PDB file of C-alpha atoms in Angstrom:
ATOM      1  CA  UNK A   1       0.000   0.000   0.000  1.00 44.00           C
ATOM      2  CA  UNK A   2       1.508   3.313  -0.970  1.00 41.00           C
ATOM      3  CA  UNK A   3       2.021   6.097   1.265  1.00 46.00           C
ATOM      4  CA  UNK A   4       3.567   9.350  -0.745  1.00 47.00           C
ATOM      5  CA  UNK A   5       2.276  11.461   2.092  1.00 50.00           C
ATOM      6  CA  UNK A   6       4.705  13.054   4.841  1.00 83.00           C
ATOM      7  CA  UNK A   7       1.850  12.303   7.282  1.00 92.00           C
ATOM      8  CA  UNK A   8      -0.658   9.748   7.598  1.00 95.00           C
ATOM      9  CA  UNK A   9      -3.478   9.740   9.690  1.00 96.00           C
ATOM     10  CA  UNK A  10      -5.601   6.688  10.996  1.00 96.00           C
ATOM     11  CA  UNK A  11      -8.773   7.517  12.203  1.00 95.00           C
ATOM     12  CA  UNK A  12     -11.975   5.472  12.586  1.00 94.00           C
ATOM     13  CA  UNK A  13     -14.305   3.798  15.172  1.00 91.00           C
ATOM     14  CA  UNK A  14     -13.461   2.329  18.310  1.00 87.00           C
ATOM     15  CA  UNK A  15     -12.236  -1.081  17.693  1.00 86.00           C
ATOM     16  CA  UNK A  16     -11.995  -0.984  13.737  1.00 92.00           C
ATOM     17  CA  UNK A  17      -8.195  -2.005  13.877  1.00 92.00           C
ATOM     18  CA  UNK A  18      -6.875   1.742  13.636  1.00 93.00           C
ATOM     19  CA  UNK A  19      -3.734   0.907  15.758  1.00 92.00           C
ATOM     20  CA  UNK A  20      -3.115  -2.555  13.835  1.00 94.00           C
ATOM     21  CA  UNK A  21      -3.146  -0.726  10.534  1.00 96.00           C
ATOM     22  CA  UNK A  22      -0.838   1.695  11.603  1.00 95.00           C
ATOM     23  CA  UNK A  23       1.325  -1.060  13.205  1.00 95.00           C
ATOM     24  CA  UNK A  24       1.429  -2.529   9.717  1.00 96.00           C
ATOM     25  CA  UNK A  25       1.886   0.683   7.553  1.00 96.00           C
ATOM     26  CA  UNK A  26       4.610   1.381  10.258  1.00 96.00           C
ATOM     27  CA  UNK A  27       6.631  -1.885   9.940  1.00 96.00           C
ATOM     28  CA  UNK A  28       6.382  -2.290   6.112  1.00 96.00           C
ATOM     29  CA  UNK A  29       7.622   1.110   5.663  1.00 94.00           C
ATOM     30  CA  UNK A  30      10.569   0.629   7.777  1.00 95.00           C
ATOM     31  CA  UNK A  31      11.383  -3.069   6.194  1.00 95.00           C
ATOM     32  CA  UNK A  32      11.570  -0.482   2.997  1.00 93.00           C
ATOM     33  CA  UNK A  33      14.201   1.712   4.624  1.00 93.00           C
ATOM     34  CA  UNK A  34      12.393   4.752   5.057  1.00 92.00           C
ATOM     35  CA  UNK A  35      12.376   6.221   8.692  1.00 93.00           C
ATOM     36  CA  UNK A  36       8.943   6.086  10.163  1.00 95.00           C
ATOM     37  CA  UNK A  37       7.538   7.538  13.309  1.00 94.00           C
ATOM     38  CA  UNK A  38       4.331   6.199  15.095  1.00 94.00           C
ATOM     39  CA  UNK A  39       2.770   8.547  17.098  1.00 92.00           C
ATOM     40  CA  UNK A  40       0.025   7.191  19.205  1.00 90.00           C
ATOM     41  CA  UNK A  41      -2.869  10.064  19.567  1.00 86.00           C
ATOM     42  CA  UNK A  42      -5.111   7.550  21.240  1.00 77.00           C
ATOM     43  CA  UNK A  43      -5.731   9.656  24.748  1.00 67.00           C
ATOM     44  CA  UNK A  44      -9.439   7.696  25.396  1.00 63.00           C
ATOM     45  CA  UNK A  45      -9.177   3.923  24.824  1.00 58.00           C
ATOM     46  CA  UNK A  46      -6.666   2.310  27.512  1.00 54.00           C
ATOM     47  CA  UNK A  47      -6.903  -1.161  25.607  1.00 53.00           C
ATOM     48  CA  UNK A  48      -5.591  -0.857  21.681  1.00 60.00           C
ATOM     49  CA  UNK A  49      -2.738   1.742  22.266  1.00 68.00           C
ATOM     50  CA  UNK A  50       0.062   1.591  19.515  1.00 75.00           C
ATOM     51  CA  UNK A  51       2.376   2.823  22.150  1.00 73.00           C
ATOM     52  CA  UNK A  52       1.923  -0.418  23.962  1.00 79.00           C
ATOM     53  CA  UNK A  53       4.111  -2.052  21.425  1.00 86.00           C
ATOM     54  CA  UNK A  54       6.651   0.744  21.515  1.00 87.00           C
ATOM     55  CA  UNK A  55       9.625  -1.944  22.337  1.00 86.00           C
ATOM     56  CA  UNK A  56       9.297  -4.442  19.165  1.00 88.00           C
ATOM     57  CA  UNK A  57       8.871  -0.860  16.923  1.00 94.00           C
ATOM     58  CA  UNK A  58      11.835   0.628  17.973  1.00 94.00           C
ATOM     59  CA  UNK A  59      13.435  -2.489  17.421  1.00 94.00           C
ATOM     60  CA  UNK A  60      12.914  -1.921  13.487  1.00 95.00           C
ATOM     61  CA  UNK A  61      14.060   1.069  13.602  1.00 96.00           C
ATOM     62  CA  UNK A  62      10.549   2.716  14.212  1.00 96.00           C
ATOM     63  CA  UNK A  63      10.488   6.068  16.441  1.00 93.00           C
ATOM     64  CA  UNK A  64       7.331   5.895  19.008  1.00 93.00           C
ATOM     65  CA  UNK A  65       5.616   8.795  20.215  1.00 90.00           C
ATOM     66  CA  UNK A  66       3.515   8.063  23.188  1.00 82.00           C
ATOM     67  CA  UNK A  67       0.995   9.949  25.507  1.00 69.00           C
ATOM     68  CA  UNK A  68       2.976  10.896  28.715  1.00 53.00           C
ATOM     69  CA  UNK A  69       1.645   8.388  30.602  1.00 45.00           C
ATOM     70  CA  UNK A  70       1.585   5.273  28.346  1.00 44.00           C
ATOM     71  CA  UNK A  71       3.057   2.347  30.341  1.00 44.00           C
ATOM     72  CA  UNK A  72       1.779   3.214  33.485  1.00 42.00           C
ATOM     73  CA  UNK A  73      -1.298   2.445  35.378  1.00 41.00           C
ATOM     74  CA  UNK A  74      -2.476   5.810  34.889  1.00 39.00           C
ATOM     75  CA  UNK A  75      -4.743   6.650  32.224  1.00 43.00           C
ATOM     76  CA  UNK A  76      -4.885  10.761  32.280  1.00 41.00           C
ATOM     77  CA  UNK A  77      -5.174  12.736  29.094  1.00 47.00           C
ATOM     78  CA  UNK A  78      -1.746  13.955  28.513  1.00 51.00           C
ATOM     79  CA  UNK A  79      -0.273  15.438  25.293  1.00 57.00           C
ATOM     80  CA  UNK A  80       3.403  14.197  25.100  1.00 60.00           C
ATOM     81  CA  UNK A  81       5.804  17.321  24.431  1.00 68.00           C
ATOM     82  CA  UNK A  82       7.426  15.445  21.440  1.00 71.00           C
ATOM     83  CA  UNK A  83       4.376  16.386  19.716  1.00 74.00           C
ATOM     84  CA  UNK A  84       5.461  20.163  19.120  1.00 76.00           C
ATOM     85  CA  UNK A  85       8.171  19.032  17.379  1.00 80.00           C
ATOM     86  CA  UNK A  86       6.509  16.697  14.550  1.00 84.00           C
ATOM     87  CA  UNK A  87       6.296  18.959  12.206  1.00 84.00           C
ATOM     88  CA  UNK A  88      10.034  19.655  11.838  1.00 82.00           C
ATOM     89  CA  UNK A  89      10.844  15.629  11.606  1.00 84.00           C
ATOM     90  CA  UNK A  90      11.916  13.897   8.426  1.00 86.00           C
ATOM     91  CA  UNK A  91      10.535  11.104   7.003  1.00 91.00           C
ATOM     92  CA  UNK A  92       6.953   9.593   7.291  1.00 93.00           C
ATOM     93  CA  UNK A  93       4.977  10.232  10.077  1.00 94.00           C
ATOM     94  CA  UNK A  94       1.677   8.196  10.829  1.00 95.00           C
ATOM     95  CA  UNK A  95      -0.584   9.260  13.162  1.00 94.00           C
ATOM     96  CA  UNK A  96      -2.873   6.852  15.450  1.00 93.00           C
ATOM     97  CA  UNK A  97      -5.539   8.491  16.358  1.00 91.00           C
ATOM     98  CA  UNK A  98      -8.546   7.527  18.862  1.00 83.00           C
ATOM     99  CA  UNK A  99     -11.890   6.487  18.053  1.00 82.00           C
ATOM    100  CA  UNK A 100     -14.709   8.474  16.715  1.00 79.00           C
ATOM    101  CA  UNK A 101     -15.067  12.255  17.261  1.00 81.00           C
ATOM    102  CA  UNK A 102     -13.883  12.362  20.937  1.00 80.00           C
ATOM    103  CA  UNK A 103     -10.822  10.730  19.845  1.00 81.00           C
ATOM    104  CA  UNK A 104      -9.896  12.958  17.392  1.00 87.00           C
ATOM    105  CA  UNK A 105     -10.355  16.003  19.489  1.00 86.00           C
ATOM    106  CA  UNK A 106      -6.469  16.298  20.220  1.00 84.00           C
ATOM    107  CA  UNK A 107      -6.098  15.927  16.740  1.00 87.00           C
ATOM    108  CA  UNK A 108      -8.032  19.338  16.137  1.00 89.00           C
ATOM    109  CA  UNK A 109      -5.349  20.972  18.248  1.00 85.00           C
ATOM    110  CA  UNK A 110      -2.965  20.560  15.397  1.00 88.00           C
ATOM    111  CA  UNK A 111      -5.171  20.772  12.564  1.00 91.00           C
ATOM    112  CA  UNK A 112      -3.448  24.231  11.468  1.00 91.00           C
ATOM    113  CA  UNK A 113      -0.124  22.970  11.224  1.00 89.00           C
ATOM    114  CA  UNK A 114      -1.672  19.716   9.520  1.00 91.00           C
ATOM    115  CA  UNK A 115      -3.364  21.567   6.988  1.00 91.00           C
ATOM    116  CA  UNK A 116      -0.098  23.444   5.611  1.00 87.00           C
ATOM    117  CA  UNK A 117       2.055  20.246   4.675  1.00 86.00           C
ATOM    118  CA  UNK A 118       0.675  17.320   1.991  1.00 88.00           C
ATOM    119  CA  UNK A 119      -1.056  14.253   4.270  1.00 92.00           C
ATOM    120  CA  UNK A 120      -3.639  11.695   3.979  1.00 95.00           C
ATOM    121  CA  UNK A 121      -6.161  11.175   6.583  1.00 97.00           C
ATOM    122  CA  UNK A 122      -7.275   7.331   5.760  1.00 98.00           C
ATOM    123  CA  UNK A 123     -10.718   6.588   7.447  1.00 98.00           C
ATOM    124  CA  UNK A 124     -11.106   2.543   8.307  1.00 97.00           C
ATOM    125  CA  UNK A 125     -13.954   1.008   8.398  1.00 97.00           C
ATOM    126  CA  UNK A 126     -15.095  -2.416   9.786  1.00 96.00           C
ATOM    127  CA  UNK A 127     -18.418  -3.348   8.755  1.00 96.00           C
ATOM    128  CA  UNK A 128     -18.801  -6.070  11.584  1.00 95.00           C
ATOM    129  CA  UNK A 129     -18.284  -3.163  14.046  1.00 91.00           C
ATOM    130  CA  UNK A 130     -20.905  -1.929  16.037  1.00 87.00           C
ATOM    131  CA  UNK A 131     -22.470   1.247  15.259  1.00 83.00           C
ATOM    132  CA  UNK A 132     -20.949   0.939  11.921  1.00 87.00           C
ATOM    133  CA  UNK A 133     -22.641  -1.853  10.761  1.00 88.00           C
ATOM    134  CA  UNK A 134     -24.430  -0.031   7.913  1.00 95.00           C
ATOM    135  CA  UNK A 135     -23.444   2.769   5.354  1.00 96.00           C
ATOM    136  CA  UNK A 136     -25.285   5.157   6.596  1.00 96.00           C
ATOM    137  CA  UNK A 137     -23.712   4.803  10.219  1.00 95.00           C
ATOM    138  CA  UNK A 138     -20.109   4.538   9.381  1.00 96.00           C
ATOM    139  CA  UNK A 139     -20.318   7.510   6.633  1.00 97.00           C
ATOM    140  CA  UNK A 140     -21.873   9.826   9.748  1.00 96.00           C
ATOM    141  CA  UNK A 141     -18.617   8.458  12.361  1.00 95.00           C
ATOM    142  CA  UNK A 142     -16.247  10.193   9.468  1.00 96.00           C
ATOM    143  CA  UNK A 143     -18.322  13.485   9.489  1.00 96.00           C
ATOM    144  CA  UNK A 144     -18.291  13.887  13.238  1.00 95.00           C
ATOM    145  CA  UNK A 145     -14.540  13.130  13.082  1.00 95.00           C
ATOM    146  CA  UNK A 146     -13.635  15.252  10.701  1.00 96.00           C
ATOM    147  CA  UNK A 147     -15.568  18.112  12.521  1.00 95.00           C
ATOM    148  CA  UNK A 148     -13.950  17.785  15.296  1.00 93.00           C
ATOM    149  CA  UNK A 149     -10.564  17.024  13.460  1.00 94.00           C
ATOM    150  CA  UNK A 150     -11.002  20.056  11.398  1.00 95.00           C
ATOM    151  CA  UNK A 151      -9.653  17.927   8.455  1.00 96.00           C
ATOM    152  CA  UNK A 152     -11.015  16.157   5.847  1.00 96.00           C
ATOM    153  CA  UNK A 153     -10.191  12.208   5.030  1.00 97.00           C
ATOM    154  CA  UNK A 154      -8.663  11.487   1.777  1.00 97.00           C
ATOM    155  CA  UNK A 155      -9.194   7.710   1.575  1.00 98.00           C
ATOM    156  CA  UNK A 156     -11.524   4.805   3.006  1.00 98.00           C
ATOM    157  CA  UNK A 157      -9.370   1.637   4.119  1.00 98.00           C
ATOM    158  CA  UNK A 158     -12.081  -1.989   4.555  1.00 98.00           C
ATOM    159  CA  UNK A 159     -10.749  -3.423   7.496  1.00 97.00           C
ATOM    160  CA  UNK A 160     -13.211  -5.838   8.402  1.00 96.00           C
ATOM    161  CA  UNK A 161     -12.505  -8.526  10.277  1.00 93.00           C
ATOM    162  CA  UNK A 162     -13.957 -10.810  13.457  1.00 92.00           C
ATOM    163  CA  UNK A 163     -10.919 -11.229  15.088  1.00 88.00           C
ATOM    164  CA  UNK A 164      -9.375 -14.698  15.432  1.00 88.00           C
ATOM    165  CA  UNK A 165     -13.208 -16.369  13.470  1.00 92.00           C
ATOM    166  CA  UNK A 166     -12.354 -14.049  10.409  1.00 95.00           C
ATOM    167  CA  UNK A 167     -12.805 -16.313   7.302  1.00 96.00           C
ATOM    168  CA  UNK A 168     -11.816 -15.322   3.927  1.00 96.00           C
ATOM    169  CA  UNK A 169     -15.887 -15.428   3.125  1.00 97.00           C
ATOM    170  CA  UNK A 170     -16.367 -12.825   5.850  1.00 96.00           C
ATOM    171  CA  UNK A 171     -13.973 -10.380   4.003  1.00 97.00           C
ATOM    172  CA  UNK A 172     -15.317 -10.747   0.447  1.00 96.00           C
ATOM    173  CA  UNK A 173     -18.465  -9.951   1.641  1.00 96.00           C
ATOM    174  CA  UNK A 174     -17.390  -6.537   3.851  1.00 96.00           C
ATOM    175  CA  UNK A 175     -16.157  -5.100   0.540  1.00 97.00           C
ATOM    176  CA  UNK A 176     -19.547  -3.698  -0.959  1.00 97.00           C
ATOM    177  CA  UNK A 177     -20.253  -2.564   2.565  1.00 97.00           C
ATOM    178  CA  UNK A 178     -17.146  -0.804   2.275  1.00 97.00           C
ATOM    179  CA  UNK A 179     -17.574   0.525  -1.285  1.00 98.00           C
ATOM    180  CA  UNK A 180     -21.000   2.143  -0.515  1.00 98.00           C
ATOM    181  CA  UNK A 181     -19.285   4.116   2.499  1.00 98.00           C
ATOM    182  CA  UNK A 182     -16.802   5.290   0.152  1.00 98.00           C
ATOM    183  CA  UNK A 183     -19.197   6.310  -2.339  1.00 98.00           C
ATOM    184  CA  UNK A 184     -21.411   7.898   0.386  1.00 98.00           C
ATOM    185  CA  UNK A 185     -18.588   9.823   1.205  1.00 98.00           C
ATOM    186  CA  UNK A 186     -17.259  10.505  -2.312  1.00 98.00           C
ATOM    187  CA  UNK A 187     -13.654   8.891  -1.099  1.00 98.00           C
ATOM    188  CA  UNK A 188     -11.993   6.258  -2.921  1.00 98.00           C
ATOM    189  CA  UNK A 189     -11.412   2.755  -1.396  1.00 98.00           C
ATOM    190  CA  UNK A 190      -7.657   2.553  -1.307  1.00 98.00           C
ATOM    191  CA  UNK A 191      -7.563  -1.208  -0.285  1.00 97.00           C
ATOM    192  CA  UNK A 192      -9.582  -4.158   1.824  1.00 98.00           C
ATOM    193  CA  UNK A 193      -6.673  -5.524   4.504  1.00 97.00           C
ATOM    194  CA  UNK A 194      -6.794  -9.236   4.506  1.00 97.00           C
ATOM    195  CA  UNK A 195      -4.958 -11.655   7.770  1.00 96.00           C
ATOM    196  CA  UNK A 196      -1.557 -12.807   5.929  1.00 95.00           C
ATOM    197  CA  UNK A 197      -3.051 -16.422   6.929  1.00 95.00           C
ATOM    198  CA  UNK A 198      -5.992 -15.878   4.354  1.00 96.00           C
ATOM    199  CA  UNK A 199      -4.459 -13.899   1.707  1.00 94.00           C
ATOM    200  CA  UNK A 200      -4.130 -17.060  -0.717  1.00 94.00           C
ATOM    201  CA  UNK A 201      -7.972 -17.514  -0.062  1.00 95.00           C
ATOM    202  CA  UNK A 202      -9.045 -13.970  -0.999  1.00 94.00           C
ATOM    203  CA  UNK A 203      -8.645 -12.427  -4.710  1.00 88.00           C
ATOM    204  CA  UNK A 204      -9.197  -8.772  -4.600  1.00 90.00           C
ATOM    205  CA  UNK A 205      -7.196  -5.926  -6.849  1.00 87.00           C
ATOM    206  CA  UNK A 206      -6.404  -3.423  -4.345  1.00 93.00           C
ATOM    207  CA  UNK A 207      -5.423  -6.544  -1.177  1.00 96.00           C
ATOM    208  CA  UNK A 208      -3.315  -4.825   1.787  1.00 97.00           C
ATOM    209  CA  UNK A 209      -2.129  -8.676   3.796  1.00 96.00           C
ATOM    210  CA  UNK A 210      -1.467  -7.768   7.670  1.00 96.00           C
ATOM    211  CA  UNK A 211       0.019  -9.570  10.293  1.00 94.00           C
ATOM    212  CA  UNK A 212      -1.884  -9.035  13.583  1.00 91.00           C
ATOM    213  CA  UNK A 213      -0.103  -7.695  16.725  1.00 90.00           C
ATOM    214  CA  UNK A 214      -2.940  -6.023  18.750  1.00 84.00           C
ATOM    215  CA  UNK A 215      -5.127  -8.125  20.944  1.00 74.00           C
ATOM    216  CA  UNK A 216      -6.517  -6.822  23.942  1.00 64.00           C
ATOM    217  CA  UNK A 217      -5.062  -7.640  27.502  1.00 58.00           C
ATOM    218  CA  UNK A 218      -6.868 -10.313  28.028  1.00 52.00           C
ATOM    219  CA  UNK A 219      -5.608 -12.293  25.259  1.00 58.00           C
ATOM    220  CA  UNK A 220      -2.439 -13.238  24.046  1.00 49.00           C
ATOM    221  CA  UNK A 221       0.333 -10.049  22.523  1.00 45.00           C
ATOM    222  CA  UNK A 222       1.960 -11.148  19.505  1.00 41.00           C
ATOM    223  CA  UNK A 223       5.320  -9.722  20.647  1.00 38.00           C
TER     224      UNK A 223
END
């Protein structure tokens, strides 16, 4: 999946596999030899944090920006200093950034500076998401966000999945979901993600295959 854009912002609903995706993008833009920072903008949900995985990125070479207090057992709304300084950095940046419109709040804050440099705010969607389980409900989750983001999405990414019961079935079937959203919201669909473990099994043009590193606490962390 291409990404010509300085930054790149995630943004979606709660649980669409924002953080994964940006995980990926992350990782495979690294392996490329580019130098990539992840900064996580995720100050609401305590569970799918891409700062939580900060060790294995910087292992690949991957700078991590993290709320202050990422790591701890405090979960306070904190904008990390290092922020200020992202729009003087090099290279790609991608931005995580929490669900719906109260999760992109903080992203408002920097909307300005946002708006001045080329970047691509990529909306996911997850059709077997709740409260996004028809057109009309996921197109309305990328107005609120972008009114509160004071930016405007340049791409819709299908990212539907169930987790560990995905089937290869369950993805060919998400992607007129996903193309009515985009068409809703006059975007183009940029790609449907696919688990690397089906993407033999699913024959799509525009296929983006993703390992999966994000589980909640509860289960297993692909390290």
């Amino acid at each position: 999946m291409p990404m010509d854009q300085k930054f790149t912002i995630i943004c979606g609903h709660y649980g669409c596999g924002k953080t994964n995706l940006s995980i990926n993008l992350a990782l495979d833009h690294a392996a490329q030899g580019k130098r990539v920072t992840l900064v996580d903008l995720d100050l609401v949900n305590p569970y799918f944090r891409s700062s939580d995985y900060k060790e294995p990125l910087e292992k690949n070479g991957i700078e991590v920006i993290a709320p202050v207090f990422a790591g701890t057992n405090l979960d306070l709304p904190a904008i990390s200093p290092a922020l200020y300084a992202l729009f003087a950095k090099e290279g790609e940046i991608i931005l995580d950034v929490g669900g719906d419109d109260a999760g992109a709040t903080v992203l408002g804050g920097f909307s300005r500076q946002i708006q001045e440099l080329p970047y691509e705010m990529l909306y996911v969607v997850n059709r077997y998401r709740v409260l996004s389980t028809t057109p009309e409900e996921a197109a309305q989750l990328l107005r609120e966000i972008e009114a509160v983001s004071r930016l405007k999405a340049t791409g819709v990414v299908n990212n539907s999945h169930l987790k560990e019961q995905t089937t290869a079935d369950d993805i060919l079937r998400s992607v007129s979901f996903a193309e009515e959203v985009a068409g809703r919201l006059g975007l183009p669909l940029l790609c449907t993600t696919v688990p690397k473990r089906l993407e033999q099994e699913v024959m799509l043009r525009k296929l983006y295959p993703v390992s999966v590193y994000v589980r909640p606490p509860w289960e297993e962390t692909i390290s």
